[in-house]
XYZ file of C-alpha atoms in Angstrom:
435
model
C -20.609 -18.894 -53.903
C -22.381 -19.004 -56.532
C -23.343 -22.066 -59.164
C -22.348 -24.175 -61.423
C -18.499 -24.289 -61.191
C -17.732 -24.398 -64.630
C -13.985 -24.432 -66.392
C -12.571 -21.449 -67.094
C -12.657 -22.126 -70.950
C -15.084 -23.741 -72.958
C -13.669 -27.021 -74.078
C -13.823 -29.562 -76.716
C -14.449 -32.332 -75.322
C -11.919 -34.982 -76.534
C -11.621 -38.672 -75.959
C -10.545 -40.533 -72.848
C -9.040 -43.376 -73.184
C -6.324 -44.493 -69.846
C -6.603 -42.748 -66.329
C -4.321 -42.675 -63.902
C -5.533 -42.796 -60.735
C -3.542 -41.947 -57.989
C -4.128 -43.525 -54.434
C -0.427 -43.592 -52.318
C -1.545 -43.979 -49.182
C -4.190 -46.467 -48.910
C -4.808 -49.536 -51.902
C -8.300 -49.727 -52.950
C -8.117 -53.771 -52.530
C -7.582 -53.308 -48.569
C -10.885 -53.694 -46.835
C -12.415 -50.732 -45.365
C -12.613 -50.422 -41.663
C -9.133 -51.336 -41.800
C -6.341 -48.547 -41.110
C -6.589 -46.233 -43.207
C -8.775 -47.878 -45.665
C -12.666 -46.000 -46.036
C -15.035 -44.604 -47.837
C -11.494 -43.437 -50.451
C -11.542 -46.994 -51.641
C -14.956 -47.891 -51.759
C -14.887 -44.868 -53.794
C -11.503 -45.680 -56.077
C -12.851 -49.218 -56.680
C -16.356 -48.528 -57.382
C -15.417 -45.418 -59.390
C -12.407 -47.477 -61.599
C -14.914 -50.745 -62.315
C -17.675 -48.210 -63.825
C -15.618 -46.429 -66.103
C -13.750 -49.259 -66.973
C -17.505 -50.501 -68.455
C -17.666 -47.281 -70.573
C -14.624 -48.203 -72.360
C -11.580 -46.217 -70.112
C -8.820 -48.173 -69.319
C -7.516 -47.626 -65.201
C -4.302 -48.317 -63.852
C -4.588 -47.554 -59.392
C -1.476 -46.597 -58.383
C -0.761 -46.868 -54.612
C 2.284 -48.445 -52.472
C 3.468 -51.932 -52.195
C 3.515 -52.546 -48.980
C 4.835 -56.392 -49.475
C 7.867 -57.638 -51.366
C 4.920 -60.106 -53.235
C 2.606 -57.356 -54.193
C 2.524 -56.692 -58.153
C 0.327 -55.075 -60.692
C -3.329 -57.291 -60.277
C -6.130 -57.299 -62.797
C -8.884 -56.328 -60.408
C -11.413 -56.259 -63.441
C -11.816 -55.972 -66.920
C -9.705 -52.637 -67.690
C -8.757 -52.158 -64.054
C -5.396 -52.398 -62.712
C -4.464 -52.133 -59.337
C 0.018 -51.009 -59.668
C 1.858 -52.173 -56.099
C 4.389 -49.518 -56.508
C 7.883 -49.794 -54.498
C 8.422 -46.455 -52.270
C 9.992 -47.452 -48.915
C 10.390 -50.542 -46.805
C 7.981 -53.503 -48.064
C 5.858 -52.935 -45.305
C 3.524 -51.063 -44.440
C 3.794 -47.209 -43.518
C 2.545 -44.468 -41.144
C 0.695 -41.965 -42.919
C 2.368 -39.082 -41.685
C 5.334 -40.846 -42.561
C 4.350 -41.100 -46.109
C 5.657 -37.722 -47.396
C 9.215 -38.824 -47.434
C 9.055 -41.288 -49.781
C 6.409 -39.339 -52.591
C 9.517 -38.883 -54.554
C 10.244 -42.388 -55.137
C 6.697 -43.516 -55.393
C 6.879 -40.434 -58.424
C 10.050 -42.081 -59.704
C 8.670 -45.288 -59.554
C 5.120 -44.411 -60.914
C 7.082 -42.612 -64.161
C 9.296 -46.022 -64.573
C 6.051 -48.060 -64.936
C 4.402 -46.239 -67.572
C 7.657 -45.791 -69.318
C 8.001 -49.614 -69.627
C 3.774 -49.551 -70.479
C 4.505 -47.744 -73.638
C 7.471 -49.210 -75.259
C 5.944 -52.686 -74.968
C 2.656 -51.715 -75.927
C 4.207 -49.690 -78.676
C 2.336 -46.621 -78.054
C 3.791 -42.782 -77.543
C 3.887 -41.897 -74.260
C 2.633 -40.690 -71.941
C 0.167 -43.279 -72.066
C -2.612 -41.447 -70.228
C -5.029 -38.967 -70.614
C -6.173 -38.739 -67.115
C -4.364 -38.186 -63.666
C -7.267 -38.074 -61.013
C -5.404 -38.301 -57.780
C -7.177 -39.290 -54.610
C -5.800 -37.718 -50.355
C -3.433 -34.773 -50.474
C -0.350 -37.530 -50.366
C -1.361 -37.928 -53.651
C -2.416 -34.842 -55.222
C 1.367 -34.292 -54.448
C 2.718 -37.202 -56.852
C 0.168 -36.237 -59.368
C 1.246 -32.577 -59.405
C 4.409 -33.928 -60.990
C 2.843 -36.617 -62.613
C 1.004 -33.889 -64.786
C 4.267 -31.897 -65.050
C 6.030 -34.612 -66.923
C 3.466 -35.965 -69.027
C 1.542 -32.938 -70.118
C -2.359 -34.278 -69.278
C -4.691 -32.871 -66.510
C -4.789 -33.899 -63.036
C -8.153 -34.222 -61.200
C -7.922 -33.905 -57.222
C -10.827 -35.268 -54.897
C -9.286 -34.709 -51.283
C -12.108 -36.892 -49.646
C -10.647 -34.355 -46.334
C -9.416 -31.344 -46.108
C -6.574 -30.603 -43.174
C -8.476 -27.141 -42.513
C -12.158 -28.444 -41.620
C -10.806 -31.292 -40.073
C -8.744 -28.818 -37.447
C -11.443 -26.445 -37.092
C -13.928 -29.156 -34.615
C -10.953 -31.484 -33.105
C -11.675 -33.380 -30.669
C -10.011 -32.728 -27.166
C -6.629 -33.737 -26.948
C -6.780 -34.390 -30.765
C -3.630 -33.064 -32.504
C -4.078 -31.072 -35.894
C -3.653 -31.854 -38.870
C 0.479 -30.283 -39.462
C 1.653 -26.946 -41.501
C 3.183 -29.499 -44.341
C -0.472 -31.524 -45.171
C -2.146 -27.999 -46.091
C 0.265 -26.315 -47.071
C 0.472 -29.505 -50.072
C -3.453 -29.188 -49.706
C -2.896 -24.810 -51.244
C -0.722 -26.647 -53.601
C -2.706 -28.751 -55.009
C -5.523 -26.707 -55.286
C -3.829 -23.886 -57.138
C -2.522 -26.727 -59.189
C -5.013 -28.763 -60.870
C -7.240 -28.539 -63.241
C -10.042 -29.667 -61.639
C -11.027 -30.071 -57.865
C -13.603 -32.648 -57.222
C -16.169 -31.510 -54.324
C -19.092 -34.504 -53.080
C -20.813 -31.261 -51.831
C -21.484 -27.809 -52.680
C -20.012 -27.147 -48.975
C -16.625 -29.385 -49.847
C -16.834 -26.682 -52.917
C -17.434 -23.647 -51.164
C -14.404 -25.022 -47.957
C -12.061 -25.136 -51.468
C -13.095 -21.249 -52.637
C -12.857 -19.947 -49.582
C -9.959 -21.593 -47.277
C -7.999 -22.883 -49.987
C -8.446 -19.803 -52.865
C -9.707 -22.354 -55.056
C -10.955 -20.965 -58.136
C -14.690 -21.284 -58.430
C -14.508 -22.372 -62.398
C -12.051 -25.497 -61.301
C -13.968 -26.937 -58.878
C -16.626 -29.468 -59.579
C -19.322 -30.692 -57.669
C -20.030 -35.048 -58.306
C -21.548 -36.984 -55.494
C -20.546 -40.272 -54.844
C -22.667 -42.917 -54.818
C -24.051 -46.634 -53.144
C -23.980 -50.086 -55.000
C -28.000 -49.849 -54.597
C -28.227 -54.054 -55.865
C -25.552 -54.741 -52.576
C -27.365 -52.108 -50.285
C -30.297 -53.090 -49.790
C -33.575 -53.096 -48.043
C -34.027 -56.278 -46.114
C -36.435 -58.064 -42.926
C -34.416 -56.580 -39.557
C -35.274 -59.318 -37.314
C -34.697 -61.634 -39.468
C -30.796 -60.929 -40.216
C -30.766 -59.660 -35.500
C -30.922 -63.870 -35.628
C -29.186 -63.962 -38.156
C -25.884 -61.772 -36.172
C -26.845 -63.847 -32.878
C -29.244 -60.021 -31.930
C -32.551 -60.848 -31.655
C -34.124 -59.244 -28.900
C -31.891 -56.266 -29.425
C -32.182 -52.751 -30.254
C -29.442 -52.291 -32.390
C -27.631 -48.894 -32.964
C -24.780 -49.412 -35.342
C -21.464 -47.702 -35.455
C -19.538 -48.489 -38.715
C -16.366 -46.825 -39.388
C -12.726 -46.730 -38.344
C -12.470 -46.418 -35.096
C -9.947 -42.809 -34.002
C -11.121 -39.804 -32.569
C -12.766 -37.693 -35.671
C -15.639 -40.663 -35.558
C -15.970 -40.421 -32.241
C -16.912 -44.222 -31.291
C -15.924 -43.494 -27.443
C -18.912 -40.618 -27.769
C -21.189 -43.154 -29.497
C -20.775 -45.078 -26.615
C -21.328 -42.455 -23.569
C -24.409 -41.767 -26.002
C -25.426 -45.115 -24.798
C -24.589 -44.796 -21.009
C -26.994 -41.653 -20.986
C -29.856 -42.777 -22.902
C -29.481 -46.355 -21.078
C -29.634 -44.251 -17.369
C -32.785 -42.257 -19.020
C -35.042 -45.058 -20.264
C -34.019 -47.758 -17.908
C -36.503 -50.016 -20.014
C -34.601 -49.218 -23.573
C -31.023 -49.936 -21.399
C -32.602 -54.322 -21.123
C -32.431 -54.601 -24.750
C -29.714 -51.857 -25.964
C -26.556 -52.861 -27.945
C -23.885 -50.653 -29.799
C -22.397 -52.662 -32.532
C -19.421 -51.271 -33.928
C -18.080 -52.617 -36.839
C -14.130 -50.917 -37.412
C -11.058 -50.962 -36.513
C -8.306 -49.293 -34.982
C -6.743 -46.278 -37.763
C -3.621 -44.216 -37.182
C -1.434 -43.280 -34.771
C -3.885 -41.990 -32.939
C -6.644 -44.901 -32.955
C -8.788 -45.720 -30.909
C -7.682 -49.320 -29.872
C -11.214 -51.918 -28.952
C -9.634 -52.240 -25.142
C -10.189 -48.677 -24.118
C -13.886 -48.936 -25.763
C -14.272 -52.597 -23.350
C -13.067 -50.402 -20.832
C -15.068 -46.980 -21.446
C -17.939 -49.553 -21.678
C -16.856 -51.135 -17.721
C -16.371 -47.503 -16.257
C -19.660 -46.402 -17.763
C -21.589 -49.246 -16.388
C -22.425 -50.421 -19.690
C -20.258 -53.464 -20.349
C -23.404 -55.820 -21.491
C -24.151 -52.810 -24.393
C -21.259 -52.979 -26.457
C -20.585 -55.432 -29.180
C -16.684 -54.536 -31.025
C -17.180 -57.043 -34.338
C -14.287 -55.630 -36.048
C -14.073 -55.281 -39.511
C -15.737 -56.957 -41.626
C -15.853 -57.748 -45.304
C -17.784 -55.021 -47.375
C -20.059 -57.322 -48.975
C -21.226 -57.809 -45.647
C -22.293 -54.822 -44.308
C -25.368 -54.890 -45.865
C -26.569 -57.685 -42.768
C -25.445 -55.148 -40.103
C -27.208 -52.446 -41.693
C -30.429 -54.316 -42.122
C -30.264 -55.573 -38.280
C -30.079 -51.764 -37.618
C -33.104 -50.415 -35.056
C -30.671 -46.837 -36.765
C -27.282 -45.645 -37.343
C -25.380 -43.635 -35.424
C -22.896 -41.607 -36.935
C -21.502 -39.716 -34.260
C -18.135 -37.742 -36.578
C -17.047 -33.720 -35.602
C -16.710 -33.815 -39.665
C -17.170 -35.915 -42.720
C -16.371 -34.862 -46.585
C -19.503 -36.273 -47.532
C -21.235 -39.511 -45.024
C -20.499 -42.916 -47.294
C -21.918 -44.772 -44.208
C -25.201 -42.808 -43.724
C -26.741 -43.208 -47.791
C -24.971 -47.463 -47.202
C -27.671 -47.378 -44.757
C -30.319 -45.564 -45.724
C -30.537 -47.398 -48.538
C -30.577 -50.568 -46.763
C -33.826 -49.014 -44.748
C -32.020 -48.205 -40.971
C -33.030 -44.576 -40.195
C -29.793 -42.372 -39.527
C -28.864 -40.669 -36.270
C -25.358 -38.116 -37.222
C -23.838 -35.289 -36.716
C -25.126 -31.916 -38.493
C -21.770 -31.183 -40.129
C -20.325 -31.560 -43.545
C -21.365 -34.097 -45.997
C -23.327 -35.354 -43.504
C -26.052 -32.521 -44.220
C -26.093 -33.660 -47.738
C -25.996 -37.673 -47.385
C -28.729 -37.171 -44.539
C -32.363 -35.055 -44.994
C -33.332 -34.110 -41.003
C -36.651 -34.616 -39.848
C -36.959 -37.279 -43.559
C -34.637 -39.909 -43.742
C -32.898 -39.826 -40.188
C -31.890 -37.320 -37.522
C -29.331 -34.201 -37.681
C -27.709 -33.701 -34.110
C -26.539 -30.060 -33.800
C -23.858 -30.279 -30.646
C -21.167 -33.490 -30.048
C -22.179 -33.022 -26.783
C -23.325 -37.404 -26.278
C -25.876 -36.126 -24.324
C -27.749 -35.039 -27.838
C -26.345 -37.949 -29.907
C -29.201 -40.423 -27.025
C -31.970 -37.247 -27.822
C -31.769 -38.179 -31.348
C -31.445 -41.590 -30.719
C -34.820 -41.407 -27.864
C -36.876 -40.099 -30.506
C -36.060 -42.665 -33.367
C -36.233 -45.192 -31.234
C -39.097 -44.812 -29.112
C -41.567 -43.718 -31.993
C -41.755 -47.368 -34.364
C -43.772 -44.958 -36.809
C -41.191 -42.250 -37.461
C -38.760 -45.026 -37.676
C -40.169 -46.825 -40.806
C -41.015 -44.260 -42.288
C -37.229 -42.459 -41.980
C -36.102 -45.827 -43.205
C -38.552 -46.236 -45.958
C -37.929 -42.043 -47.348
C -34.031 -43.309 -46.761
C -34.595 -46.667 -49.260
C -35.694 -44.279 -51.307
C -33.634 -41.485 -50.970
C -30.244 -43.034 -51.494
C -31.603 -44.595 -55.164
C -30.081 -40.786 -56.091
C -26.843 -41.686 -55.281
C -25.661 -43.808 -58.510
C -21.638 -44.745 -58.936
C -23.083 -45.362 -63.242
C -24.002 -42.115 -62.647
C -20.732 -40.503 -60.805
C -18.787 -42.031 -63.048
C -20.671 -40.517 -65.944
C -20.499 -37.142 -64.619
C -17.063 -37.928 -63.795
C -16.069 -38.814 -67.561
C -17.654 -35.851 -69.157
C -15.253 -34.073 -66.557
C -12.401 -36.065 -67.458
C -13.703 -35.203 -71.924
C -13.651 -32.057 -71.279
C -10.107 -31.140 -69.341
C -8.446 -33.227 -72.579
C -10.545 -31.704 -74.930
C -9.054 -28.870 -77.035
C -10.302 -25.142 -76.005
C -12.994 -23.599 -78.424
C -12.332 -20.681 -80.188
C -15.577 -19.146 -81.446
C -15.104 -17.607 -84.997
C -14.095 -14.192 -85.385
């Protein structure tokens, strides 16, 4: 597949003033690491804030999961609009398709009411940007109703996940795959975080390459900065420990159990290292198939490494840098990742990364420079990678320094500037060359 990806026709850009963002299954105000909240939440909130700083008003539409949730002004120019769709309570992601039509109707009513109150002609928005496939089905209908371009970000792709399922993990259902295909064929632009995902969209879903654009996510380099490792360890009660950090939702895809088995394998190989080794897990269960913390505790006991497991649960996003700075290495044994935001956050804080050689992690980790990519899902293979990093202080320090420099390439403002340029191009008029 060739670069660059370009729109089907040359267009004269138009100013974009208002954007409707659809995030039906998870609210960007939710703390990452809880339930279905993760890197996508960080992405939506971070980009919306930067777009608003550039003069674009952003309304983020999400499902109300409680009776008191309405419209929340979260940043100047950014609102989160909680819409009624189904019960006033949390709903499993798998059950949300039945409420899509209700959500769409609520969104259409909200827009019409807002337009009338402000004396604006409908539609109020210049662009609809949907996140995840469920939101894409809503975006397709909003595009048709309002007559505005649709931009789609998937964040994960069902067919890609199905290629690397963990043992006993259920495949993504046909309904999801069919829904993704419909959105790919309808959207005016499909965003991918890497060229690898762009290729998957073309080769697996039949996307028109001219409608696929690559915009890498960013990292807040004001928040995620290097620090003194021993000081941060002391602040977290980890003095004297060799810290392997796992950050992410506890689900089979992320393989926290494999991380623990890798720790057990490494401990058995290196008794001296085993005395100080600890796996610090930051994150909570996600979805029906989520891994429960007590299951990890039981596995640790079965493996004889209970002393080497520390479950932190979820922590506020602005507290994560403390954990990254305290880490001797960050382990990401995921079976698939669209990008790998955790890897960039870790690098920004100066922590070397050991990660699976899959998907976006091949972009987020420079193998042998900012960390190591592991070519197997076997615990022993991750143990090999951990051993290389943890027993070679000079190499580890070099990776941390290189990572902090590398992470500065990924900037939310730059990503938002690129995204706004795409919005303006799509909102423009087709250029007709003079005869």
